[in-house]
Coordinates of C-alpha atoms in Angstrom, one line a residue:
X618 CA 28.9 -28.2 1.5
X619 CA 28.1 -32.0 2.7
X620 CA 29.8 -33.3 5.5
X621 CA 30.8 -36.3 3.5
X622 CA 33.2 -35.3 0.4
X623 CA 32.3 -37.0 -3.0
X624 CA 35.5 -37.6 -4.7
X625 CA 33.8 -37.6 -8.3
X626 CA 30.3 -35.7 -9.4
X627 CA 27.0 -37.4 -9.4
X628 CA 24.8 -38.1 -13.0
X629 CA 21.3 -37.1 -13.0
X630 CA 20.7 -39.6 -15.8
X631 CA 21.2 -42.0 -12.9
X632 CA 19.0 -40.7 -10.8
X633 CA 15.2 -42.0 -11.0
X634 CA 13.0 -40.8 -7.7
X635 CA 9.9 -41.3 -6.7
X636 CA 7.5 -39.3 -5.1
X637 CA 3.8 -39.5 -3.3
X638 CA 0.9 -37.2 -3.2
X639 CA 1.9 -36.4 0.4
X640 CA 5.5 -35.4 -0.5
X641 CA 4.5 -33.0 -3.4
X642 CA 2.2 -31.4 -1.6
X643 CA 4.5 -30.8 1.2
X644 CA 6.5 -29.1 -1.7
X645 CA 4.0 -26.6 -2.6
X646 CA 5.2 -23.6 -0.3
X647 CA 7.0 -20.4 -1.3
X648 CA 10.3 -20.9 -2.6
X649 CA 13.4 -20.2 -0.3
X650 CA 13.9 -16.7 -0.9
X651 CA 10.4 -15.6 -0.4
X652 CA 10.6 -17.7 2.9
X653 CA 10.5 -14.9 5.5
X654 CA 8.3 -12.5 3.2
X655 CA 6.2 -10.3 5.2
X656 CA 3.7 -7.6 4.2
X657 CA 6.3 -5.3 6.6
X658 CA 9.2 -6.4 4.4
X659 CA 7.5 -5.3 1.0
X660 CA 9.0 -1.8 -0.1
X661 CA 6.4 -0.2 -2.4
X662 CA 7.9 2.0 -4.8
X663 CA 6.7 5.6 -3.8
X664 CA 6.9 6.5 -7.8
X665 CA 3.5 4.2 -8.4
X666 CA 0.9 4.6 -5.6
X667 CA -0.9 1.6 -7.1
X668 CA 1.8 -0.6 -5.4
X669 CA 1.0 0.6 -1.7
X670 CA -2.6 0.3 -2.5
X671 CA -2.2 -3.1 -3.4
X672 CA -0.1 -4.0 -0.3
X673 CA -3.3 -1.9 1.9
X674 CA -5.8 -4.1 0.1
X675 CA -3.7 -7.4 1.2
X676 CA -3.4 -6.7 4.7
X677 CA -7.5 -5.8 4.5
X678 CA -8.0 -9.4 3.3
X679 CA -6.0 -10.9 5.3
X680 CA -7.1 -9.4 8.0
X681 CA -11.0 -9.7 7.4
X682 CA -9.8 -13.3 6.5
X683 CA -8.4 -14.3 10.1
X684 CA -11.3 -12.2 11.7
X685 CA -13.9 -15.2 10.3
X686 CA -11.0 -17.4 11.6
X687 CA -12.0 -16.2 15.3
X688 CA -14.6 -17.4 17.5
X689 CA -17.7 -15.8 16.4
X690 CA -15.9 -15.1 13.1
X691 CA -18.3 -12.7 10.9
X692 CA -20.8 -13.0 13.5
X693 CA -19.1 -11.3 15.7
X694 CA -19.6 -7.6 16.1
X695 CA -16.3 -6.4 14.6
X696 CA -17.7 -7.4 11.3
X697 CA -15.3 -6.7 8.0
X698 CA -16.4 -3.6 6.6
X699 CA -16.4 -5.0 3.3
X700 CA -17.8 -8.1 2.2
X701 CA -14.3 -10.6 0.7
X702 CA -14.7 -12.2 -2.3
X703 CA -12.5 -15.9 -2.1
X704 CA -10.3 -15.0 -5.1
X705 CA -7.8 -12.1 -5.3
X706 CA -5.6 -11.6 -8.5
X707 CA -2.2 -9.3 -8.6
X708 CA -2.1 -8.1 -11.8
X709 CA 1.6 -6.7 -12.8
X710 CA 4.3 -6.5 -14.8
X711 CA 8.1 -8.4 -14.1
X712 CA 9.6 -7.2 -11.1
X713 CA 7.1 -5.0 -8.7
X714 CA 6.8 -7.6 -6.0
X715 CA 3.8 -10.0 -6.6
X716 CA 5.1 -13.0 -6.0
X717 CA 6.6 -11.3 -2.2
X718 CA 3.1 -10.2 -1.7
X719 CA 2.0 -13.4 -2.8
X720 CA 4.2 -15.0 0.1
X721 CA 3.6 -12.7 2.5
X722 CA -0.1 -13.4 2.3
X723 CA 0.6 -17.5 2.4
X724 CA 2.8 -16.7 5.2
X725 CA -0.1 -15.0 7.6
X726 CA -2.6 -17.8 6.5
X727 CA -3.6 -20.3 9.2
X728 CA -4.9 -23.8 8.5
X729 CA -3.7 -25.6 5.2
X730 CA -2.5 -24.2 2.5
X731 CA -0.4 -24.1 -0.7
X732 CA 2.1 -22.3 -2.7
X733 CA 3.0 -23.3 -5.9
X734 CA 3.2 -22.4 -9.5
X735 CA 0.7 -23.2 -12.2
X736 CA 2.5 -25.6 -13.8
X737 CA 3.6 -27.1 -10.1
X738 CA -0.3 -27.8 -9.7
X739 CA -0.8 -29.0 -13.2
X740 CA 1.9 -31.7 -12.5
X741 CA 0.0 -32.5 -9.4
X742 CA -2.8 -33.1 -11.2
X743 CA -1.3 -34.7 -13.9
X744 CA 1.3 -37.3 -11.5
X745 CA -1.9 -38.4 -9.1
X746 CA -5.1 -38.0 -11.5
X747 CA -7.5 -35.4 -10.9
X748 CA -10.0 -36.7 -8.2
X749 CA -6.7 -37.7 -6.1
X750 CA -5.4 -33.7 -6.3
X751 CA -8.7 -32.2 -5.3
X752 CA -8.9 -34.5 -2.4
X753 CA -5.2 -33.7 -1.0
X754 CA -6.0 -29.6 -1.5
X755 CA -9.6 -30.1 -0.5
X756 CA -10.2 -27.9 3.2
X757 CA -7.3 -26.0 2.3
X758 CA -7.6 -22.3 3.8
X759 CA -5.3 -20.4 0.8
X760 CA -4.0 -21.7 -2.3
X761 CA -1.2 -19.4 -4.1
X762 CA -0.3 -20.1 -7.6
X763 CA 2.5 -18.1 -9.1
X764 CA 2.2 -17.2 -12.1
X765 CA -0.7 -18.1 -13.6
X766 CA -0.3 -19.0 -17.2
X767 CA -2.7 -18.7 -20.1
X768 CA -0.7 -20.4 -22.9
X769 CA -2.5 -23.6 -22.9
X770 CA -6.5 -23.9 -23.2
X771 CA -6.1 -27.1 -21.6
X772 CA -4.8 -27.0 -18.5
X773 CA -6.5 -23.6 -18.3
X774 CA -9.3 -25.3 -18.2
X775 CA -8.0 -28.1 -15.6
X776 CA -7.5 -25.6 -13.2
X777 CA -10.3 -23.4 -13.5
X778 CA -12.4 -26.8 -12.9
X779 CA -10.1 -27.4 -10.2
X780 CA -10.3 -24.2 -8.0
X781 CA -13.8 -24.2 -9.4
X782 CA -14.1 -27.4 -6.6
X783 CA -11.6 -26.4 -3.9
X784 CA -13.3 -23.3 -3.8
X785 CA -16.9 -24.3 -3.6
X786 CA -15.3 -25.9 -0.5
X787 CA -14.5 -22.4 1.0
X788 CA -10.9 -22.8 0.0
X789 CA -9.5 -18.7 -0.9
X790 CA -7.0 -18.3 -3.9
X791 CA -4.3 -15.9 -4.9
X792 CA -2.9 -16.0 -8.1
X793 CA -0.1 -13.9 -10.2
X794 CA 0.7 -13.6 -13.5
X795 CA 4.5 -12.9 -14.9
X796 CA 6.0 -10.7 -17.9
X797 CA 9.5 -11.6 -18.4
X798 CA 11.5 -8.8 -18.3
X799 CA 12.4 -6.7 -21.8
X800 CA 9.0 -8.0 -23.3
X801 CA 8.1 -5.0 -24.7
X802 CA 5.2 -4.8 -22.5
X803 CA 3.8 -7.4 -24.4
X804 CA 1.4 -9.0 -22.0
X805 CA 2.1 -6.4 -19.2
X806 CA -1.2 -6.3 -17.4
X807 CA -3.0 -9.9 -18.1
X808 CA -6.1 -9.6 -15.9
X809 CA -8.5 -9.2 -19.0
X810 CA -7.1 -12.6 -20.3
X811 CA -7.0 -14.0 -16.6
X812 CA -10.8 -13.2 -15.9
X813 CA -12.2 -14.3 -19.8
X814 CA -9.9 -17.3 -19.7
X815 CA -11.4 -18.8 -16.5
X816 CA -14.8 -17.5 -16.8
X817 CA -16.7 -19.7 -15.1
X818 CA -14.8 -18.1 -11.4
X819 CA -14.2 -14.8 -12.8
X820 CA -16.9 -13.1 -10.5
X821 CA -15.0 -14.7 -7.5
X822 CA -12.1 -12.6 -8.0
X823 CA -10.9 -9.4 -7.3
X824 CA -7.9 -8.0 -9.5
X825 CA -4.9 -5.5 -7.9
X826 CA -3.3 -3.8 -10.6
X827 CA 0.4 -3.2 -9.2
X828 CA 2.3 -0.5 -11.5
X829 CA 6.3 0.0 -11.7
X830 CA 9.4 -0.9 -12.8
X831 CA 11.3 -4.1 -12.7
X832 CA 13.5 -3.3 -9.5
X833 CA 15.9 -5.6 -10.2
X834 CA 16.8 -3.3 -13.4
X835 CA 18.8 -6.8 -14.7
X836 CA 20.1 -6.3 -17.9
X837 CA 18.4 -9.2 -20.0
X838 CA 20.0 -8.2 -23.4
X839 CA 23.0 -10.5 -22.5
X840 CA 23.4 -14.2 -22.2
X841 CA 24.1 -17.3 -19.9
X842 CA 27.3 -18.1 -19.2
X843 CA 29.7 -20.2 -20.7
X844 CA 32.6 -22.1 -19.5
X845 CA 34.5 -22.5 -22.6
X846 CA 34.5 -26.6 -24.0
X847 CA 33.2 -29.8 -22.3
X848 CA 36.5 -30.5 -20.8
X849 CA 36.5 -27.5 -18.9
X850 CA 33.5 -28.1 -17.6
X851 CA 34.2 -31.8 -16.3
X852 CA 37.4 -30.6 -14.9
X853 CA 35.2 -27.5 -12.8
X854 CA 32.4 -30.4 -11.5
X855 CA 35.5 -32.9 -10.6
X856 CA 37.4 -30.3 -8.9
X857 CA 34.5 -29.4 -7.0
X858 CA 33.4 -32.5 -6.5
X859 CA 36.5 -33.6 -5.2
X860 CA 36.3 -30.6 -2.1
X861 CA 33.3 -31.8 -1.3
X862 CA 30.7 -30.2 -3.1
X863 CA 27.7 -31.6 -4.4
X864 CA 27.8 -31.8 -8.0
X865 CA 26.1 -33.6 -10.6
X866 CA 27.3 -34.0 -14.6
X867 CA 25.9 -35.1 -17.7
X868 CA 25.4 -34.4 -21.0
X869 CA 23.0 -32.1 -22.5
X870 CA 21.5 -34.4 -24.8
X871 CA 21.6 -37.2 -21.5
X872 CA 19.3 -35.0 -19.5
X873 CA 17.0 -33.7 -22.1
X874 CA 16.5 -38.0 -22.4
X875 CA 16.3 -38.3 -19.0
X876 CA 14.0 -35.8 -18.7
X877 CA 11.6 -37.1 -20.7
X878 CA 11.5 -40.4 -18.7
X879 CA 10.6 -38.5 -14.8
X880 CA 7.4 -36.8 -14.4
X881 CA 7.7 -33.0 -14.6
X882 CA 6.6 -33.8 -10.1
X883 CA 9.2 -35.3 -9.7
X884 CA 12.0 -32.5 -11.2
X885 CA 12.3 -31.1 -7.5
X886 CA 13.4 -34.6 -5.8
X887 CA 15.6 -35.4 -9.1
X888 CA 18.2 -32.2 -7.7
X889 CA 17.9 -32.7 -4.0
X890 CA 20.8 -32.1 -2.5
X891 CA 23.0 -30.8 -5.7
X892 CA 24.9 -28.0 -4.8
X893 CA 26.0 -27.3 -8.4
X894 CA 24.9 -28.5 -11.6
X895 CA 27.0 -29.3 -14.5
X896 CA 26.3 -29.9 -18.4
X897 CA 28.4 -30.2 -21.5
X898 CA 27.2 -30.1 -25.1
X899 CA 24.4 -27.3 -24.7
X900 CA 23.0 -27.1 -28.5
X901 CA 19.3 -25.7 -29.3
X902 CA 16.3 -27.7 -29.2
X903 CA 14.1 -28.1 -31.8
X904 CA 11.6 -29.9 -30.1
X905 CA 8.8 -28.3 -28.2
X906 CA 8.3 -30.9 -26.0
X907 CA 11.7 -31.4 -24.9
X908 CA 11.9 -27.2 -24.7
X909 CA 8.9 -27.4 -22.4
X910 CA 10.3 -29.8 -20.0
X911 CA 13.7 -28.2 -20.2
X912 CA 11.5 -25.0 -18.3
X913 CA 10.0 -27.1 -15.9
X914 CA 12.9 -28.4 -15.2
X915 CA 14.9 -24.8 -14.6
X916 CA 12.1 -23.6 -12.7
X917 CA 12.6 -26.3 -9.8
X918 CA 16.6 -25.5 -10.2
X919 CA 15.6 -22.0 -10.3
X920 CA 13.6 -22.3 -6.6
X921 CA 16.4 -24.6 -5.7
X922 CA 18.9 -21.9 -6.1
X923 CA 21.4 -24.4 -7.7
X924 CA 23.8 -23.2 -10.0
X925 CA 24.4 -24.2 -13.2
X926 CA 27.9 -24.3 -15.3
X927 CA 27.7 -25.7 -18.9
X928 CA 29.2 -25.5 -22.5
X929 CA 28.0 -25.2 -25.6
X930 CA 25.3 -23.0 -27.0
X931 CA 24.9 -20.0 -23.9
X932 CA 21.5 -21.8 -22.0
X933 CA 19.4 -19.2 -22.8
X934 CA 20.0 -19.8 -26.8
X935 CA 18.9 -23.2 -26.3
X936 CA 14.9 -22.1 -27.9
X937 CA 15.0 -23.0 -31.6
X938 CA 13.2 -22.5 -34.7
X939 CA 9.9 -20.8 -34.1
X940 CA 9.1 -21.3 -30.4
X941 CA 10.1 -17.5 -29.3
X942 CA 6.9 -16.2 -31.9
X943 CA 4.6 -19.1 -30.8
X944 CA 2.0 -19.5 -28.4
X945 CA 4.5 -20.6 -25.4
X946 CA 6.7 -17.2 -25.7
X947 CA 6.4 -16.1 -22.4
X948 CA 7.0 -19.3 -20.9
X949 CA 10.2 -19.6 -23.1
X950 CA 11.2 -15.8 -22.2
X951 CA 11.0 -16.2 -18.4
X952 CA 12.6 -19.2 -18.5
X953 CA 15.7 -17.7 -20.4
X954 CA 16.3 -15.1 -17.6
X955 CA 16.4 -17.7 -15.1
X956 CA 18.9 -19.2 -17.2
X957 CA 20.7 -15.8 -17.4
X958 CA 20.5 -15.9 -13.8
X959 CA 21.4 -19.4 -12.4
X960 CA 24.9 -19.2 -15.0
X961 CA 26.3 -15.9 -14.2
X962 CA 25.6 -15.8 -10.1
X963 CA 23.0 -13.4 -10.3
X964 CA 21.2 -15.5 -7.5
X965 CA 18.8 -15.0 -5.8
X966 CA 16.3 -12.6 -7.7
X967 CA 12.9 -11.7 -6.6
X968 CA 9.6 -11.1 -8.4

């Protein structure tokens, strides 16, 4: 809660920020509940073996890592008994702990370095122009990017060229992938499709398979939440508002406008502050641009940890036509359980 009440909710529609290089890039570290994740924190599952292997294999390259970090580095005659390749890749289904392990190993890094999601670098890329975003990463020590996805040849491409650089520069990278939950196992273990995809780096990279269950055990058959019709949503956000809370309001079709007008960077500074978010009208999208911002957008509320109450279609149903078959399934699927998730107060769940 502010100090200073609001006696009516905020519009996002109204809201238009702007960013800079420096400011995103200041963004790009582990999301709030993966900010005190530690390798002693991680809780491998004694059912799959391969999870306590991969959490052993970690602390090695980390530890190897900060050894070339001391005077004398691999010179010195504690040398690593191994020889590190720059790239390591935790290959796993939803729920086993990647993205902790992921932040665990950001959080022991020394020097510069980033945490961020594919599609959090892509933006980069795409809000300052390439040259610009290699230079801002460039003499980074780690670069972490959760949930690396392989839906788009494009910017597959755009960042293999880009770690291809930062790494040339000794810059090491982690990576994930994700499987939403109830998939099916469609997709479960990705690292074929991660090494063919960026080729050119594959030999740089070492894959950790991490077996298990999600252990979360959410039940994903359901749906967001609903709060009945639009007026009893604006009379939720103006009661709130009116205690103090930070709420924004607007209509479904309003944002899905707006959104289209703010550069996917710029999603994370267009909810600062909100303590709630509030939309009336949910209805499905049928179009797949507007459905692909719609996920960027819910990934930044998602880190946020901001609520959502709306009305209308349940969030989650919001993916029309034939985008649940097509090539952006996964991207569509994950997003839907963090819809699930930020409607019914299921926050905060961890990968």
């Amino acid at each position: 809660m502010t100090t200073a009440a609001t006696s009516a909710p905020e519009r996002l529609v109204d809201r238009n920020p702007t960013i800079t290089g420096a400011e995103i890039a200041s963004e790009l570290v582990p999301p709030p509940q993966f900010e005190h994740a530690s390798f002693e924190s991680y809780r491998p599952d004694p059912d799959f073996p391969s999870q306590q292997a991969a959490l052993d294999r970690l602390k090695e390259f980390a530890g190897a890592w900060r050894a070339a970090q001391r005077p004398g580095g691999f010179f010195s005659r504690k040398r690593p008994a191994r020889i590190e390749l720059p790239g390591v890749y935790l290959d796993g289904g939803f729920g086993v702990g990647k993205t902790h392990l992921l932040a665990a190993l950001w959080h022991v890094a020394h020097g510069p370095k980033y945490f961020g999601t594919f599609i959090e670098y892509t933006a980069l890329v795409g809000a300052l122009g390439y040259a610009p975003a290699v230079e801002l990463l460039r003499g980074a020590r780690l670069v972490c990017i959760d949930e690396f996805e392989l839906d788009d040849p494009g910017d597959t491409m755009l960042m293999t060229r880009f770690l291809g650089e930062l790494m040339a520069g000794g810059t090491r990278v982690a990576a994930t992938s994700n499987t939403p939950p109830n998939a099916l196992g469609e997709g479960r273990f990705a690292a074929a499709d991660f090494l063919r995809e960026i080729h050119a780096l594959s030999s740089n990279f070492e894959t950790l398979r991490i077996d298990g269950l999600d252990y979360r055990r959410r039940d994903t058959e359901g749906h967001s939440e609903t709060q009945g019709d639009d007026a009893s949503v604006q009379h939720a956000a103006s009661a709130l508002a009116g205690r103090g809370h930070r709420v924004s309001l607007d209509t479904f079709d309003a944002l899905i406008a707006h959104l289209a007008t703010v550069h996917p960077s710029k999603y994370i500074k267009l909810i600062d502050g909100l303590e709630i978010i509030a939309l009336t009208g949910v209805h499905e999208l049928t179009d797949q641009n507007a459905a692909l911002r719609l996920v960027a957008f819910i990934d930044r509320v998602y880190d946020a940890e901001v609520p959502i109450i709306a009305s209308g279609v349940p969030l989650d149903g919001v993916f029309g036509g034939d985008m649940l078959s097509g090539g952006y399934r996964k991207k569509y699927l994950r997003s839907m359980s963090r819809m699930i998730a930020l409607t019914t107060g299921e926050l905060p769940p961890h990968d």
